[in-house]
Amino acid sequence: MFSVFVPSESSLKKAAVEDLAVLPENAVWIDLFNPTGAEDKAVERLAGIAIPTREDMQEIEVSSRLYIENSARYMTATLMCHSDTDMPRTTAVTFILGDHRLVTVRYDLPKPFALVEAKLARSCTPAITGEMVLMELLDAVIDRCADILERCGAEIDQVSHDIFEPESERHGHAKQYSQILIAIGRKGDLTSKVRESLVSIGRVVTFLSAIVEGVKWSKDMREQLKTMQRDVASLTDHASYLSNKITFVLDAMLGVVNLEQNNIIKLFSVMAVVLMPPTLIASIYGMNFKAMPELEWAHGYPMALVMMLAAAIVPYWIFKWKKWL
């Protein structure tokens, strides 16, 4: 399916297209979503451009993502999708800018597209062009990445608080640690995907800044491009900082788990040392030799019990005195 947007007096309206052979000539934005072959050909006839296939959009070489062909500028970026769910993913989106018309090709539902469509449907200048729509989309993508990083940073702080400042009494340590490790893994995956998207958007903005010198863009749009470059650079640095923080939190979590395991092993070791002397005494007097004077002693049994009790208490007291417990 695809959507065609044409400018009106104060907004960008979605045009109803009944025949693919007749597309509005004044369309400034054509949004292709999971396009069919017929839709690709119809848009190619109107805009005079070649629509890349899904396989072409998956290419990772810069030369395959950013190039100029027949005076049209092709820019493919990696955008975030479903970042509010437990299964965030990225998708390739191609922006084709030519003859003041923007064509977007996508196979998923990045949230910035819906936000920009709603914004331009409320109000926009009657002289809006494809370049302006592209700037709105890029700005919305950068803002979305910033929001995701802010939310991710707050959640990482909460995870860090749960590790270093736990509640006084916790139940089900193993279950809680498992949940924390899962949360850390999810935040790390989300942060890496956002950083990948920012790097891709940064390349698109740099590409636009390089070609804008030969295009008559307004001064405001040039300044907006410079602002986007600064925003992308700062957000990329922040994403790297969050990645380092996630690594630190993960190491801290593994250290806490190891500490808990060491405490358990230490408890078993102390119990083994405490019970070893009484076991030795009981083993000695459990031997069946006839020449054992204590066997004929009337107070031998209570004396053996006292010796075993003393042999257990003395090591425990030594451990407490040495502050090993």
Short mmCIF file of C-alpha atoms in Angstrom, two decimals:
data_model
loop_
_atom_site.label_atom_id
_atom_site.label_comp_id
_atom_site.label_asym_id
_atom_site.label_seq_id
_atom_site.Cartn_x
_atom_site.Cartn_y
_atom_site.Cartn_z
CA MET A 1 0.00 0.00 0.00
CA PHE A 2 1.04 3.61 -0.36
CA SER A 3 -0.11 7.07 0.70
CA VAL A 4 0.07 10.25 -1.35
CA PHE A 5 0.12 13.65 0.35
CA VAL A 6 -0.67 16.91 -1.42
CA PRO A 7 -0.46 20.42 0.04
CA SER A 8 -3.59 22.43 0.82
CA GLU A 9 -4.10 25.92 2.22
CA SER A 10 -2.74 25.15 5.70
CA SER A 11 -2.09 21.42 5.93
CA LEU A 12 -0.85 18.37 4.11
CA LYS A 13 -3.75 16.17 3.09
CA LYS A 14 -3.74 12.53 2.13
CA ALA A 15 -5.04 12.20 -1.42
CA ALA A 16 -7.35 9.38 -2.41
CA VAL A 17 -5.89 7.48 -5.36
CA GLU A 18 -8.25 5.08 -7.13
CA ASP A 19 -6.19 4.48 -10.26
CA LEU A 20 -2.46 3.78 -10.01
CA ALA A 21 -2.00 5.17 -13.51
CA VAL A 22 -3.18 8.60 -12.36
CA LEU A 23 -1.21 10.00 -9.43
CA PRO A 24 -1.50 13.65 -8.33
CA GLU A 25 1.15 15.77 -10.02
CA ASN A 26 1.30 18.13 -7.02
CA ALA A 27 2.12 15.33 -4.56
CA VAL A 28 5.04 16.33 -2.33
CA TRP A 29 5.25 13.11 -0.31
CA ILE A 30 4.59 9.56 -1.46
CA ASP A 31 4.88 7.01 1.34
CA LEU A 32 5.28 3.42 0.14
CA PHE A 33 4.57 0.78 2.78
CA ASN A 34 5.09 -2.84 1.71
CA PRO A 35 4.65 -1.75 -1.93
CA THR A 36 3.57 -4.12 -4.66
CA GLY A 37 5.18 -4.27 -8.06
CA ALA A 38 2.34 -2.26 -9.61
CA GLU A 39 2.68 0.45 -6.97
CA ASP A 40 6.43 0.67 -7.54
CA LYS A 41 5.93 1.12 -11.29
CA ALA A 42 3.23 3.76 -10.80
CA VAL A 43 5.45 5.83 -8.53
CA GLU A 44 8.41 5.36 -10.87
CA ARG A 45 6.35 6.75 -13.78
CA LEU A 46 5.23 9.79 -11.75
CA ALA A 47 8.53 10.68 -10.08
CA GLY A 48 10.87 9.42 -12.77
CA ILE A 49 12.92 7.43 -10.29
CA ALA A 50 13.78 3.79 -9.63
CA ILE A 51 12.32 2.32 -6.43
CA PRO A 52 14.92 0.10 -4.67
CA THR A 53 13.92 -3.41 -3.71
CA ARG A 54 13.86 -4.66 -0.16
CA GLU A 55 17.09 -6.55 -0.77
CA ASP A 56 18.77 -3.38 -2.02
CA MET A 57 17.69 -1.55 1.12
CA GLN A 58 19.36 -4.19 3.30
CA GLU A 59 22.81 -3.43 1.86
CA ILE A 60 25.17 -2.04 4.49
CA GLU A 61 27.74 -0.37 2.21
CA VAL A 62 27.58 3.41 2.35
CA SER A 63 27.77 3.58 -1.44
CA SER A 64 24.63 1.44 -1.67
CA ARG A 65 22.75 3.52 0.89
CA LEU A 66 23.72 7.08 -0.05
CA TYR A 67 23.96 7.97 -3.71
CA ILE A 68 22.60 10.18 -6.48
CA GLU A 69 20.93 8.71 -9.56
CA ASN A 70 19.18 10.68 -12.31
CA SER A 71 19.32 13.85 -10.18
CA ALA A 72 17.45 12.06 -7.38
CA ARG A 73 19.05 11.62 -3.99
CA TYR A 74 18.73 8.15 -2.44
CA MET A 75 19.23 7.87 1.31
CA THR A 76 18.64 4.66 3.26
CA ALA A 77 18.64 4.81 7.06
CA THR A 78 18.10 2.31 9.83
CA LEU A 79 15.21 3.32 12.10
CA MET A 80 13.87 1.95 15.38
CA CYS A 81 10.56 0.08 15.53
CA HIS A 82 8.51 -1.24 18.45
CA SER A 83 10.89 0.31 20.99
CA ASP A 84 8.10 0.34 23.61
CA THR A 85 7.78 -3.45 23.53
CA ASP A 86 10.00 -6.27 24.77
CA MET A 87 11.05 -7.04 21.19
CA PRO A 88 12.46 -3.82 19.66
CA ARG A 89 13.90 -4.08 16.18
CA THR A 90 15.34 -1.94 13.42
CA THR A 91 14.15 -1.52 9.87
CA ALA A 92 15.65 0.00 6.73
CA VAL A 93 13.81 3.03 5.31
CA THR A 94 14.75 4.69 2.03
CA PHE A 95 14.22 8.40 1.43
CA ILE A 96 14.24 9.44 -2.25
CA LEU A 97 14.36 13.17 -2.87
CA GLY A 98 13.92 14.49 -6.39
CA ASP A 99 12.19 17.41 -8.10
CA HIS A 100 11.06 18.78 -4.69
CA ARG A 101 9.15 15.55 -4.08
CA LEU A 102 9.88 13.00 -1.36
CA VAL A 103 9.31 9.27 -1.77
CA THR A 104 9.74 7.00 1.26
CA VAL A 105 9.96 3.23 1.04
CA ARG A 106 9.50 1.17 4.22
CA TYR A 107 8.46 -2.28 5.34
CA ASP A 108 7.65 -1.58 8.98
CA LEU A 109 5.96 1.08 11.12
CA PRO A 110 8.47 3.52 12.62
CA LYS A 111 6.61 5.82 15.00
CA PRO A 112 8.06 9.12 13.61
CA PHE A 113 6.14 8.61 10.36
CA ALA A 114 2.77 8.64 12.12
CA LEU A 115 3.84 11.62 14.23
CA VAL A 116 4.93 13.68 11.21
CA GLU A 117 1.81 12.74 9.25
CA ALA A 118 -0.40 13.89 12.13
CA LYS A 119 1.62 17.09 12.59
CA LEU A 120 1.51 18.10 8.92
CA ALA A 121 -2.18 17.20 8.72
CA ARG A 122 -2.85 19.80 11.44
CA SER A 123 -0.84 22.67 10.03
CA CYS A 124 1.95 23.41 7.57
CA THR A 125 2.87 26.06 5.03
CA PRO A 126 1.06 25.90 1.67
CA ALA A 127 4.42 26.04 -0.10
CA ILE A 128 5.68 22.87 1.56
CA THR A 129 8.11 20.77 -0.45
CA GLY A 130 9.56 17.30 -0.24
CA GLU A 131 12.72 18.76 1.33
CA MET A 132 10.66 20.21 4.18
CA VAL A 133 8.89 16.91 4.75
CA LEU A 134 12.25 15.14 4.83
CA MET A 135 13.56 17.57 7.42
CA GLU A 136 10.45 16.99 9.55
CA LEU A 137 10.93 13.22 9.34
CA LEU A 138 14.62 13.36 10.24
CA ASP A 139 13.89 15.72 13.13
CA ALA A 140 11.16 13.39 14.41
CA VAL A 141 13.49 10.38 14.16
CA ILE A 142 16.20 12.17 16.16
CA ASP A 143 13.67 13.27 18.79
CA ARG A 144 12.38 9.71 19.03
CA CYS A 145 15.90 8.36 19.57
CA ALA A 146 16.45 10.97 22.28
CA ASP A 147 13.23 9.92 24.05
CA ILE A 148 14.23 6.25 23.92
CA LEU A 149 17.67 7.02 25.35
CA GLU A 150 16.15 9.13 28.16
CA ARG A 151 13.77 6.33 29.11
CA CYS A 152 16.52 3.73 28.85
CA GLY A 153 18.80 5.82 31.07
CA ALA A 154 16.12 6.14 33.76
CA GLU A 155 15.48 2.38 33.70
CA ILE A 156 19.21 1.63 33.94
CA ASP A 157 19.41 3.93 36.99
CA GLN A 158 16.57 1.94 38.57
CA VAL A 159 18.37 -1.34 37.86
CA SER A 160 21.55 0.10 39.38
CA HIS A 161 19.58 1.14 42.47
CA ASP A 162 18.16 -2.38 42.81
CA ILE A 163 21.70 -3.80 42.73
CA PHE A 164 23.58 -1.40 45.01
CA GLU A 165 20.76 -0.35 47.33
CA PRO A 166 18.56 -3.41 47.73
CA GLU A 167 15.69 -3.69 50.15
CA SER A 168 16.50 -4.74 53.72
CA GLU A 169 14.79 -8.10 53.33
CA ARG A 170 14.62 -9.75 49.95
CA HIS A 171 12.99 -13.00 49.12
CA GLY A 172 13.80 -15.19 46.17
CA HIS A 173 17.27 -13.84 45.42
CA ALA A 174 17.78 -16.14 42.45
CA LYS A 175 14.52 -15.02 40.85
CA GLN A 176 15.28 -11.33 41.43
CA TYR A 177 18.81 -11.65 40.04
CA SER A 178 17.42 -13.42 36.98
CA GLN A 179 14.95 -10.57 36.38
CA ILE A 180 17.71 -7.97 36.77
CA LEU A 181 19.97 -9.78 34.30
CA ILE A 182 17.11 -9.99 31.79
CA ALA A 183 16.43 -6.25 32.23
CA ILE A 184 20.12 -5.42 31.72
CA GLY A 185 20.23 -7.54 28.57
CA ARG A 186 17.14 -5.85 27.13
CA LYS A 187 18.45 -2.36 27.85
CA GLY A 188 21.79 -3.22 26.29
CA ASP A 189 20.07 -4.53 23.15
CA LEU A 190 17.83 -1.44 22.93
CA THR A 191 20.74 0.95 23.42
CA SER A 192 22.82 -0.76 20.72
CA LYS A 193 19.91 -0.56 18.27
CA VAL A 194 19.37 3.14 19.02
CA ARG A 195 23.07 3.79 18.49
CA GLU A 196 22.94 1.94 15.17
CA SER A 197 20.00 4.11 14.14
CA LEU A 198 21.78 7.30 15.19
CA VAL A 199 24.90 6.39 13.23
CA SER A 200 22.75 5.74 10.16
CA ILE A 201 20.83 9.01 10.55
CA GLY A 202 24.11 10.85 11.09
CA ARG A 203 25.35 9.58 7.71
CA VAL A 204 22.15 10.75 6.03
CA VAL A 205 22.44 14.22 7.59
CA THR A 206 26.10 14.44 6.58
CA PHE A 207 25.19 13.38 3.03
CA LEU A 208 22.51 16.07 2.87
CA SER A 209 24.92 18.68 4.21
CA ALA A 210 27.43 17.76 1.51
CA ILE A 211 24.97 18.02 -1.40
CA VAL A 212 23.07 21.05 -0.08
CA GLU A 213 25.83 23.35 -1.33
CA GLY A 214 24.67 22.82 -4.90
CA VAL A 215 20.98 23.09 -4.07
CA LYS A 216 19.04 26.26 -3.35
CA TRP A 217 17.91 25.44 0.18
CA SER A 218 16.79 28.14 2.57
CA LYS A 219 19.06 29.44 5.28
CA ASP A 220 16.74 28.02 7.95
CA MET A 221 16.99 24.53 6.48
CA ARG A 222 20.77 24.77 6.36
CA GLU A 223 20.84 25.81 10.01
CA GLN A 224 18.45 22.97 10.83
CA LEU A 225 20.84 20.51 9.20
CA LYS A 226 23.72 21.81 11.32
CA THR A 227 21.57 21.50 14.45
CA MET A 228 20.69 17.91 13.49
CA GLN A 229 24.37 17.08 13.08
CA ARG A 230 25.12 18.39 16.57
CA ASP A 231 22.13 16.55 18.04
CA VAL A 232 23.10 13.27 16.39
CA ALA A 233 26.71 13.60 17.59
CA SER A 234 25.63 14.33 21.18
CA LEU A 235 23.05 11.51 21.21
CA THR A 236 25.61 9.06 19.80
CA ASP A 237 28.00 10.00 22.60
CA HIS A 238 25.19 9.56 25.13
CA ALA A 239 24.33 6.15 23.67
CA SER A 240 28.00 5.13 24.04
CA TYR A 241 27.92 6.35 27.66
CA LEU A 242 24.81 4.27 28.34
CA SER A 243 26.45 1.23 26.74
CA ASN A 244 29.45 1.62 29.06
CA LYS A 245 27.13 2.06 32.03
CA ILE A 246 25.20 -1.06 31.10
CA THR A 247 28.48 -2.98 30.93
CA PHE A 248 29.42 -1.67 34.38
CA VAL A 249 25.99 -2.59 35.82
CA LEU A 250 26.25 -6.06 34.29
CA ASP A 251 29.71 -6.57 35.83
CA ALA A 252 28.37 -5.34 39.17
CA MET A 253 25.42 -7.73 38.97
CA LEU A 254 27.69 -10.66 38.21
CA GLY A 255 29.92 -9.58 41.11
CA VAL A 256 26.93 -9.57 43.48
CA VAL A 257 25.92 -13.03 42.28
CA ASN A 258 29.47 -14.31 42.83
CA LEU A 259 29.50 -12.74 46.30
CA GLU A 260 26.25 -14.48 47.21
CA GLN A 261 27.64 -17.78 45.96
CA ASN A 262 30.86 -17.26 47.93
CA ASN A 263 28.84 -16.60 51.08
CA ILE A 264 26.96 -19.84 50.59
CA ILE A 265 30.18 -21.79 50.01
CA LYS A 266 31.73 -20.11 53.07
CA LEU A 267 28.77 -21.20 55.19
CA PHE A 268 29.19 -24.80 54.09
CA SER A 269 32.94 -24.60 54.76
CA VAL A 270 32.40 -23.25 58.27
CA MET A 271 29.84 -25.97 59.03
CA ALA A 272 32.27 -28.61 57.80
CA VAL A 273 35.09 -27.25 60.01
CA VAL A 274 32.79 -26.95 63.05
CA LEU A 275 31.50 -30.51 62.70
CA MET A 276 34.86 -32.09 61.90
CA PRO A 277 36.28 -32.30 65.50
CA PRO A 278 33.07 -33.77 67.00
CA THR A 279 33.00 -36.28 64.16
CA LEU A 280 36.62 -37.21 64.92
CA ILE A 281 35.82 -37.79 68.60
CA ALA A 282 32.74 -39.85 67.76
CA SER A 283 34.79 -41.88 65.28
CA ILE A 284 37.50 -42.63 67.86
CA TYR A 285 35.04 -43.88 70.45
CA GLY A 286 33.10 -45.77 67.83
CA MET A 287 36.02 -48.13 67.24
CA ASN A 288 35.59 -51.69 68.59
CA PHE A 289 38.97 -52.22 70.29
CA LYS A 290 38.94 -54.01 73.66
CA ALA A 291 41.88 -52.06 75.10
CA MET A 292 40.05 -48.72 75.37
CA PRO A 293 39.96 -47.65 79.08
CA GLU A 294 37.19 -45.09 78.51
CA LEU A 295 34.73 -47.82 77.49
CA GLU A 296 34.58 -49.08 81.10
CA TRP A 297 34.28 -45.57 82.54
CA ALA A 298 30.88 -44.80 84.08
CA HIS A 299 31.01 -41.16 82.98
CA GLY A 300 32.55 -41.86 79.57
CA TYR A 301 29.36 -41.21 77.55
CA PRO A 302 28.53 -37.75 79.02
CA MET A 303 32.21 -36.83 78.89
CA ALA A 304 32.34 -37.73 75.18
CA LEU A 305 29.26 -35.56 74.57
CA VAL A 306 30.87 -32.62 76.40
CA MET A 307 34.08 -33.05 74.39
CA MET A 308 32.16 -33.09 71.09
CA LEU A 309 30.20 -29.99 72.08
CA ALA A 310 33.37 -28.18 73.11
CA ALA A 311 35.10 -29.25 69.89
CA ALA A 312 32.23 -27.66 67.92
CA ILE A 313 32.01 -24.43 69.94
CA VAL A 314 35.74 -23.62 70.00
CA PRO A 315 36.18 -23.39 66.16
CA TYR A 316 32.98 -21.35 65.88
CA TRP A 317 34.22 -18.94 68.56
CA ILE A 318 37.58 -18.61 66.80
CA PHE A 319 35.83 -17.77 63.50
CA LYS A 320 33.74 -15.11 65.22
CA TRP A 321 36.82 -13.67 66.94
CA LYS A 322 38.68 -13.50 63.64
CA LYS A 323 35.55 -11.89 62.05
CA TRP A 324 35.41 -14.53 59.36
CA LEU A 325 31.68 -14.88 59.84
#
